[in-house]
Structures are given as C-alpha cells and as structure tokens.
Amino acid sequence: QPVVMKRMPYPKFDLDGFIYVIENTLPFLLLIAFLAMNINVVRAVVTEKEKRIKEAMKIMGLSGWVHSVGWYIEIVMIMLLPVIIIALALKYGLGLWSDASLLLVFLFVYTIASISFSFLICTLFSRANVAAGAAGIFWFLNYSPYFFLQQFYENMSVSQKLGVSLLSNTAMGIGCKVLASHEAAEIGVQWVDFL
C-alpha cells in the first residue's frame, strides 16, 4: 500500500493591514471620543460642588448616594446612544467578525469605567476649570501604560494583565488588542469564548 501525503488542511493566510489599524488606532479614537465626556462630567460635577448645590439638595432631604446615582444614570443615558452607534459602526460599517452584542457590552462597560474615573477625578478638585484641565491630563495618563505594554503583552502573566487593566483606558486598549487578534483569525470575538 503506497503512502499518500497531502498538505495539512489549514485556512489560507491573509495579511490584512486593517487589523493593525484596529489594534493601534481604534483605542486612540475611542480615547478621544470619550475625552469630551470625561471633561464635561468633571466640569459639571465640580461646578456643582463649587456652587454648593449638593449641600442645598441635602438640606432639602436628598441623600448623597441618591444624588450621585442620579448623576451616574444621567451620564449613562447620554452616552448610551453614542455607544450603540459605535458598536454598530464597528460591526456593520467595518465588517468585523465579532458579535455586535459583545462589542456593545465591551463599550458599555468601558463607559461605566470612564464615568467612575471621572467621578474619581471630581473628588480631587474643588475648582471646575482646574478639574477639567487635570481630567484631560489624567485621562491620557490613564492610557499611557498601553503604549509600553504593546511590546511586552505576549510575555505578561495573567495577573500582570489584570493589574494594568485596573486603569480603564489601558484595559480598553488591551481589549482592542484582543479584538484585533481574533479579527486577524477571521473568527472575531464571540460569546462562546467567554463561556
């Protein structure tokens, strides 16, 4: 009986330059897109602190946590439409293989983390204009570790990756890197990957 050899069945290799755009440019575009939200939230909340509106609300009987939750819900509702538009543009505009609902959840969780980061910045300042300027600086500093992590990402342990993911913008950059690696394999990120 003769031995017959064939090539290993494997899909063709396709070098897609757009994957590098997703990996490097998409995080920066999302960073810029959410920058205005960050600065406006910080300015509005610190202006309210400056004018002592929260204290007036407490005098009228509104508890502090209800006031904060009100701000949180207002900002989430404002950011929900842009998040949906970005998720749909990524899925159907760019033709990504990833699940649209997973992209939506990824962006929504990033929105929640961004709002929390904005509230953190609000606690550090009592003047609105200073807080708004510092918020922009802290926003970019929150992203800066991602530049250094790109070259070491493959050699990092899970605990190191989780540690740097405590910074919301760095975590978003890492998420876009994972998204790009799955898109390069033409499978995209699916819910099955997390179950």
PDB file of N, CA, C and O in Angstrom, residues 126-173:
ATOM      1  N   SER A 126     -11.642  71.176  43.733  1.00  0.00           N
ATOM      2  CA  SER A 126     -12.775  71.992  44.149  1.00  0.00           C
ATOM      3  C   SER A 126     -13.031  73.155  43.195  1.00  0.00           C
ATOM      4  O   SER A 126     -13.992  73.890  43.370  1.00  0.00           O
ATOM      5  N   ARG A 127     -12.186  73.341  42.195  1.00  0.00           N
ATOM      6  CA  ARG A 127     -12.376  74.386  41.191  1.00  0.00           C
ATOM      7  C   ARG A 127     -12.632  73.717  39.841  1.00  0.00           C
ATOM      8  O   ARG A 127     -11.870  72.857  39.422  1.00  0.00           O
ATOM      9  N   ALA A 128     -13.692  74.142  39.156  1.00  0.00           N
ATOM     10  CA  ALA A 128     -14.150  73.449  37.949  1.00  0.00           C
ATOM     11  C   ALA A 128     -13.159  73.509  36.804  1.00  0.00           C
ATOM     12  O   ALA A 128     -12.900  72.492  36.146  1.00  0.00           O
ATOM     13  N   ASN A 129     -12.586  74.665  36.525  1.00  0.00           N
ATOM     14  CA  ASN A 129     -11.671  74.785  35.381  1.00  0.00           C
ATOM     15  C   ASN A 129     -10.375  74.018  35.612  1.00  0.00           C
ATOM     16  O   ASN A 129      -9.845  73.392  34.682  1.00  0.00           O
ATOM     17  N   VAL A 130      -9.876  74.048  36.828  1.00  0.00           N
ATOM     18  CA  VAL A 130      -8.669  73.281  37.153  1.00  0.00           C
ATOM     19  C   VAL A 130      -8.963  71.790  37.035  1.00  0.00           C
ATOM     20  O   VAL A 130      -8.164  71.027  36.499  1.00  0.00           O
ATOM     21  N   ALA A 131     -10.124  71.394  37.521  1.00  0.00           N
ATOM     22  CA  ALA A 131     -10.510  69.983  37.455  1.00  0.00           C
ATOM     23  C   ALA A 131     -10.656  69.515  36.014  1.00  0.00           C
ATOM     24  O   ALA A 131     -10.242  68.398  35.677  1.00  0.00           O
ATOM     25  N   ALA A 132     -11.245  70.347  35.161  1.00  0.00           N
ATOM     26  CA  ALA A 132     -11.423  69.965  33.754  1.00  0.00           C
ATOM     27  C   ALA A 132     -10.081  69.798  33.053  1.00  0.00           C
ATOM     28  O   ALA A 132      -9.877  68.841  32.291  1.00  0.00           O
ATOM     29  N   GLY A 133      -9.151  70.698  33.309  1.00  0.00           N
ATOM     30  CA  GLY A 133      -7.815  70.575  32.713  1.00  0.00           C
ATOM     31  C   GLY A 133      -7.082  69.349  33.217  1.00  0.00           C
ATOM     32  O   GLY A 133      -6.457  68.613  32.439  1.00  0.00           O
ATOM     33  N   ALA A 134      -7.157  69.128  34.516  1.00  0.00           N
ATOM     34  CA  ALA A 134      -6.489  67.957  35.095  1.00  0.00           C
ATOM     35  C   ALA A 134      -7.137  66.665  34.623  1.00  0.00           C
ATOM     36  O   ALA A 134      -6.454  65.648  34.452  1.00  0.00           O
ATOM     37  N   ALA A 135      -8.454  66.701  34.390  1.00  0.00           N
ATOM     38  CA  ALA A 135      -9.143  65.492  33.924  1.00  0.00           C
ATOM     39  C   ALA A 135      -8.606  65.052  32.570  1.00  0.00           C
ATOM     40  O   ALA A 135      -8.405  63.860  32.330  1.00  0.00           O
ATOM     41  N   GLY A 136      -8.363  66.008  31.674  1.00  0.00           N
ATOM     42  CA  GLY A 136      -7.788  65.671  30.371  1.00  0.00           C
ATOM     43  C   GLY A 136      -6.399  65.073  30.492  1.00  0.00           C
ATOM     44  O   GLY A 136      -6.058  64.096  29.818  1.00  0.00           O
ATOM     45  N   ILE A 137      -5.593  65.642  31.387  1.00  0.00           N
ATOM     46  CA  ILE A 137      -4.237  65.125  31.589  1.00  0.00           C
ATOM     47  C   ILE A 137      -4.285  63.717  32.184  1.00  0.00           C
ATOM     48  O   ILE A 137      -3.612  62.801  31.701  1.00  0.00           O
ATOM     49  N   PHE A 138      -5.107  63.541  33.225  1.00  0.00           N
ATOM     50  CA  PHE A 138      -5.225  62.214  33.849  1.00  0.00           C
ATOM     51  C   PHE A 138      -5.814  61.190  32.882  1.00  0.00           C
ATOM     52  O   PHE A 138      -5.491  60.011  32.947  1.00  0.00           O
ATOM     53  N   TRP A 139      -6.694  61.652  31.997  1.00  0.00           N
ATOM     54  CA  TRP A 139      -7.311  60.765  31.017  1.00  0.00           C
ATOM     55  C   TRP A 139      -6.250  60.148  30.113  1.00  0.00           C
ATOM     56  O   TRP A 139      -6.261  58.944  29.838  1.00  0.00           O
ATOM     57  N   PHE A 140      -5.304  60.991  29.640  1.00  0.00           N
ATOM     58  CA  PHE A 140      -4.250  60.472  28.780  1.00  0.00           C
ATOM     59  C   PHE A 140      -3.205  59.689  29.569  1.00  0.00           C
ATOM     60  O   PHE A 140      -2.643  58.718  29.061  1.00  0.00           O
ATOM     61  N   LEU A 141      -2.943  60.092  30.808  1.00  0.00           N
ATOM     62  CA  LEU A 141      -2.021  59.319  31.636  1.00  0.00           C
ATOM     63  C   LEU A 141      -2.574  57.935  31.939  1.00  0.00           C
ATOM     64  O   LEU A 141      -1.806  56.974  32.079  1.00  0.00           O
ATOM     65  N   ASN A 142      -3.879  57.825  32.030  1.00  0.00           N
ATOM     66  CA  ASN A 142      -4.544  56.549  32.265  1.00  0.00           C
ATOM     67  C   ASN A 142      -4.343  55.601  31.075  1.00  0.00           C
ATOM     68  O   ASN A 142      -4.380  54.390  31.228  1.00  0.00           O
ATOM     69  N   TYR A 143      -4.117  56.153  29.905  1.00  0.00           N
ATOM     70  CA  TYR A 143      -3.925  55.363  28.691  1.00  0.00           C
ATOM     71  C   TYR A 143      -2.442  55.064  28.419  1.00  0.00           C
ATOM     72  O   TYR A 143      -2.124  54.101  27.720  1.00  0.00           O
ATOM     73  N   SER A 144      -1.558  55.880  28.961  1.00  0.00           N
ATOM     74  CA  SER A 144      -0.142  55.782  28.596  1.00  0.00           C
ATOM     75  C   SER A 144       0.512  54.425  28.860  1.00  0.00           C
ATOM     76  O   SER A 144       1.396  54.036  28.091  1.00  0.00           O
ATOM     77  N   PRO A 145       0.145  53.659  29.895  1.00  0.00           N
ATOM     78  CA  PRO A 145       0.790  52.340  30.045  1.00  0.00           C
ATOM     79  C   PRO A 145       0.565  51.408  28.862  1.00  0.00           C
ATOM     80  O   PRO A 145       1.392  50.526  28.611  1.00  0.00           O
ATOM     81  N   TYR A 146      -0.506  51.604  28.118  1.00  0.00           N
ATOM     82  CA  TYR A 146      -0.774  50.727  26.979  1.00  0.00           C
ATOM     83  C   TYR A 146       0.324  50.818  25.930  1.00  0.00           C
ATOM     84  O   TYR A 146       0.648  49.820  25.287  1.00  0.00           O
ATOM     85  N   PHE A 147       0.915  52.001  25.746  1.00  0.00           N
ATOM     86  CA  PHE A 147       1.997  52.144  24.770  1.00  0.00           C
ATOM     87  C   PHE A 147       3.173  51.240  25.112  1.00  0.00           C
ATOM     88  O   PHE A 147       3.792  50.644  24.239  1.00  0.00           O
ATOM     89  N   PHE A 148       3.480  51.135  26.400  1.00  0.00           N
ATOM     90  CA  PHE A 148       4.613  50.319  26.823  1.00  0.00           C
ATOM     91  C   PHE A 148       4.266  48.838  26.864  1.00  0.00           C
ATOM     92  O   PHE A 148       5.134  47.992  26.714  1.00  0.00           O
ATOM     93  N   LEU A 149       2.994  48.526  27.071  1.00  0.00           N
ATOM     94  CA  LEU A 149       2.573  47.134  27.183  1.00  0.00           C
ATOM     95  C   LEU A 149       2.485  46.423  25.842  1.00  0.00           C
ATOM     96  O   LEU A 149       2.536  45.202  25.805  1.00  0.00           O
ATOM     97  N   GLN A 150       2.327  47.167  24.778  1.00  0.00           N
ATOM     98  CA  GLN A 150       2.124  46.537  23.471  1.00  0.00           C
ATOM     99  C   GLN A 150       3.262  45.589  23.119  1.00  0.00           C
ATOM    100  O   GLN A 150       3.024  44.506  22.600  1.00  0.00           O
ATOM    101  N   GLN A 151       4.482  45.974  23.405  1.00  0.00           N
ATOM    102  CA  GLN A 151       5.603  45.118  23.021  1.00  0.00           C
ATOM    103  C   GLN A 151       5.839  43.964  23.986  1.00  0.00           C
ATOM    104  O   GLN A 151       6.461  42.971  23.627  1.00  0.00           O
ATOM    105  N   PHE A 152       5.331  44.085  25.227  1.00  0.00           N
ATOM    106  CA  PHE A 152       5.532  43.030  26.221  1.00  0.00           C
ATOM    107  C   PHE A 152       4.280  42.201  26.466  1.00  0.00           C
ATOM    108  O   PHE A 152       4.284  41.314  27.317  1.00  0.00           O
ATOM    109  N   TYR A 153       3.210  42.469  25.746  1.00  0.00           N
ATOM    110  CA  TYR A 153       1.915  41.862  26.055  1.00  0.00           C
ATOM    111  C   TYR A 153       1.963  40.338  26.016  1.00  0.00           C
ATOM    112  O   TYR A 153       1.398  39.678  26.888  1.00  0.00           O
ATOM    113  N   GLU A 154       2.621  39.776  25.034  1.00  0.00           N
ATOM    114  CA  GLU A 154       2.651  38.316  24.880  1.00  0.00           C
ATOM    115  C   GLU A 154       3.382  37.633  26.031  1.00  0.00           C
ATOM    116  O   GLU A 154       3.103  36.483  26.353  1.00  0.00           O
ATOM    117  N   ASN A 155       4.334  38.326  26.659  1.00  0.00           N
ATOM    118  CA  ASN A 155       5.127  37.730  27.733  1.00  0.00           C
ATOM    119  C   ASN A 155       4.587  38.030  29.124  1.00  0.00           C
ATOM    120  O   ASN A 155       5.165  37.577  30.109  1.00  0.00           O
ATOM    121  N   MET A 156       3.509  38.779  29.212  1.00  0.00           N
ATOM    122  CA  MET A 156       2.950  39.148  30.516  1.00  0.00           C
ATOM    123  C   MET A 156       2.112  38.006  31.079  1.00  0.00           C
ATOM    124  O   MET A 156       1.463  37.280  30.339  1.00  0.00           O
ATOM    125  N   SER A 157       2.133  37.888  32.401  1.00  0.00           N
ATOM    126  CA  SER A 157       1.293  36.879  33.053  1.00  0.00           C
ATOM    127  C   SER A 157      -0.135  37.403  33.155  1.00  0.00           C
ATOM    128  O   SER A 157      -0.396  38.590  32.953  1.00  0.00           O
ATOM    129  N   VAL A 158      -1.052  36.520  33.489  1.00  0.00           N
ATOM    130  CA  VAL A 158      -2.460  36.915  33.624  1.00  0.00           C
ATOM    131  C   VAL A 158      -2.621  37.939  34.735  1.00  0.00           C
ATOM    132  O   VAL A 158      -3.368  38.907  34.596  1.00  0.00           O
ATOM    133  N   SER A 159      -1.912  37.746  35.839  1.00  0.00           N
ATOM    134  CA  SER A 159      -2.029  38.695  36.953  1.00  0.00           C
ATOM    135  C   SER A 159      -1.494  40.074  36.568  1.00  0.00           C
ATOM    136  O   SER A 159      -2.047  41.093  36.993  1.00  0.00           O
ATOM    137  N   GLN A 160      -0.451  40.142  35.774  1.00  0.00           N
ATOM    138  CA  GLN A 160       0.056  41.429  35.306  1.00  0.00           C
ATOM    139  C   GLN A 160      -0.945  42.107  34.372  1.00  0.00           C
ATOM    140  O   GLN A 160      -1.164  43.315  34.456  1.00  0.00           O
ATOM    141  N   LYS A 161      -1.565  41.317  33.507  1.00  0.00           N
ATOM    142  CA  LYS A 161      -2.571  41.879  32.600  1.00  0.00           C
ATOM    143  C   LYS A 161      -3.777  42.399  33.375  1.00  0.00           C
ATOM    144  O   LYS A 161      -4.312  43.467  33.073  1.00  0.00           O
ATOM    145  N   LEU A 162      -4.201  41.651  34.378  1.00  0.00           N
ATOM    146  CA  LEU A 162      -5.321  42.104  35.206  1.00  0.00           C
ATOM    147  C   LEU A 162      -4.947  43.333  36.020  1.00  0.00           C
ATOM    148  O   LEU A 162      -5.775  44.218  36.230  1.00  0.00           O
ATOM    149  N   GLY A 163      -3.710  43.402  36.471  1.00  0.00           N
ATOM    150  CA  GLY A 163      -3.256  44.553  37.244  1.00  0.00           C
ATOM    151  C   GLY A 163      -3.291  45.847  36.452  1.00  0.00           C
ATOM    152  O   GLY A 163      -3.785  46.864  36.946  1.00  0.00           O
ATOM    153  N   VAL A 164      -2.777  45.814  35.227  1.00  0.00           N
ATOM    154  CA  VAL A 164      -2.795  47.042  34.417  1.00  0.00           C
ATOM    155  C   VAL A 164      -4.195  47.333  33.896  1.00  0.00           C
ATOM    156  O   VAL A 164      -4.490  48.466  33.525  1.00  0.00           O
ATOM    157  N   SER A 165      -5.069  46.334  33.901  1.00  0.00           N
ATOM    158  CA  SER A 165      -6.445  46.552  33.455  1.00  0.00           C
ATOM    159  C   SER A 165      -7.276  47.314  34.479  1.00  0.00           C
ATOM    160  O   SER A 165      -8.421  47.668  34.198  1.00  0.00           O
ATOM    161  N   LEU A 166      -6.723  47.590  35.641  1.00  0.00           N
ATOM    162  CA  LEU A 166      -7.413  48.442  36.603  1.00  0.00           C
ATOM    163  C   LEU A 166      -7.511  49.877  36.091  1.00  0.00           C
ATOM    164  O   LEU A 166      -8.378  50.630  36.519  1.00  0.00           O
ATOM    165  N   LEU A 167      -6.634  50.252  35.187  1.00  0.00           N
ATOM    166  CA  LEU A 167      -6.733  51.548  34.522  1.00  0.00           C
ATOM    167  C   LEU A 167      -7.681  51.379  33.331  1.00  0.00           C
ATOM    168  O   LEU A 167      -7.406  50.591  32.427  1.00  0.00           O
ATOM    169  N   SER A 168      -8.772  52.097  33.330  1.00  0.00           N
ATOM    170  CA  SER A 168      -9.835  51.846  32.351  1.00  0.00           C
ATOM    171  C   SER A 168      -9.376  52.027  30.908  1.00  0.00           C
ATOM    172  O   SER A 168      -9.736  51.232  30.040  1.00  0.00           O
ATOM    173  N   ASN A 169      -8.590  53.061  30.632  1.00  0.00           N
ATOM    174  CA  ASN A 169      -8.168  53.284  29.247  1.00  0.00           C
ATOM    175  C   ASN A 169      -7.140  52.259  28.793  1.00  0.00           C
ATOM    176  O   ASN A 169      -7.128  51.862  27.628  1.00  0.00           O
ATOM    177  N   THR A 170      -6.295  51.820  29.705  1.00  0.00           N
ATOM    178  CA  THR A 170      -5.352  50.756  29.368  1.00  0.00           C
ATOM    179  C   THR A 170      -6.102  49.452  29.113  1.00  0.00           C
ATOM    180  O   THR A 170      -5.776  48.711  28.180  1.00  0.00           O
ATOM    181  N   ALA A 171      -7.110  49.175  29.926  1.00  0.00           N
ATOM    182  CA  ALA A 171      -7.924  47.972  29.727  1.00  0.00           C
ATOM    183  C   ALA A 171      -8.641  48.021  28.387  1.00  0.00           C
ATOM    184  O   ALA A 171      -8.762  47.003  27.698  1.00  0.00           O
ATOM    185  N   MET A 172      -9.117  49.207  27.997  1.00  0.00           N
ATOM    186  CA  MET A 172      -9.773  49.345  26.696  1.00  0.00           C
ATOM    187  C   MET A 172      -8.779  49.068  25.566  1.00  0.00           C
ATOM    188  O   MET A 172      -9.105  48.403  24.587  1.00  0.00           O
ATOM    189  N   GLY A 173      -7.547  49.557  25.707  1.00  0.00           N
ATOM    190  CA  GLY A 173      -6.524  49.285  24.697  1.00  0.00           C
ATOM    191  C   GLY A 173      -6.209  47.805  24.592  1.00  0.00           C
ATOM    192  O   GLY A 173      -6.074  47.253  23.491  1.00  0.00           O
TER     193      GLY A 173
END
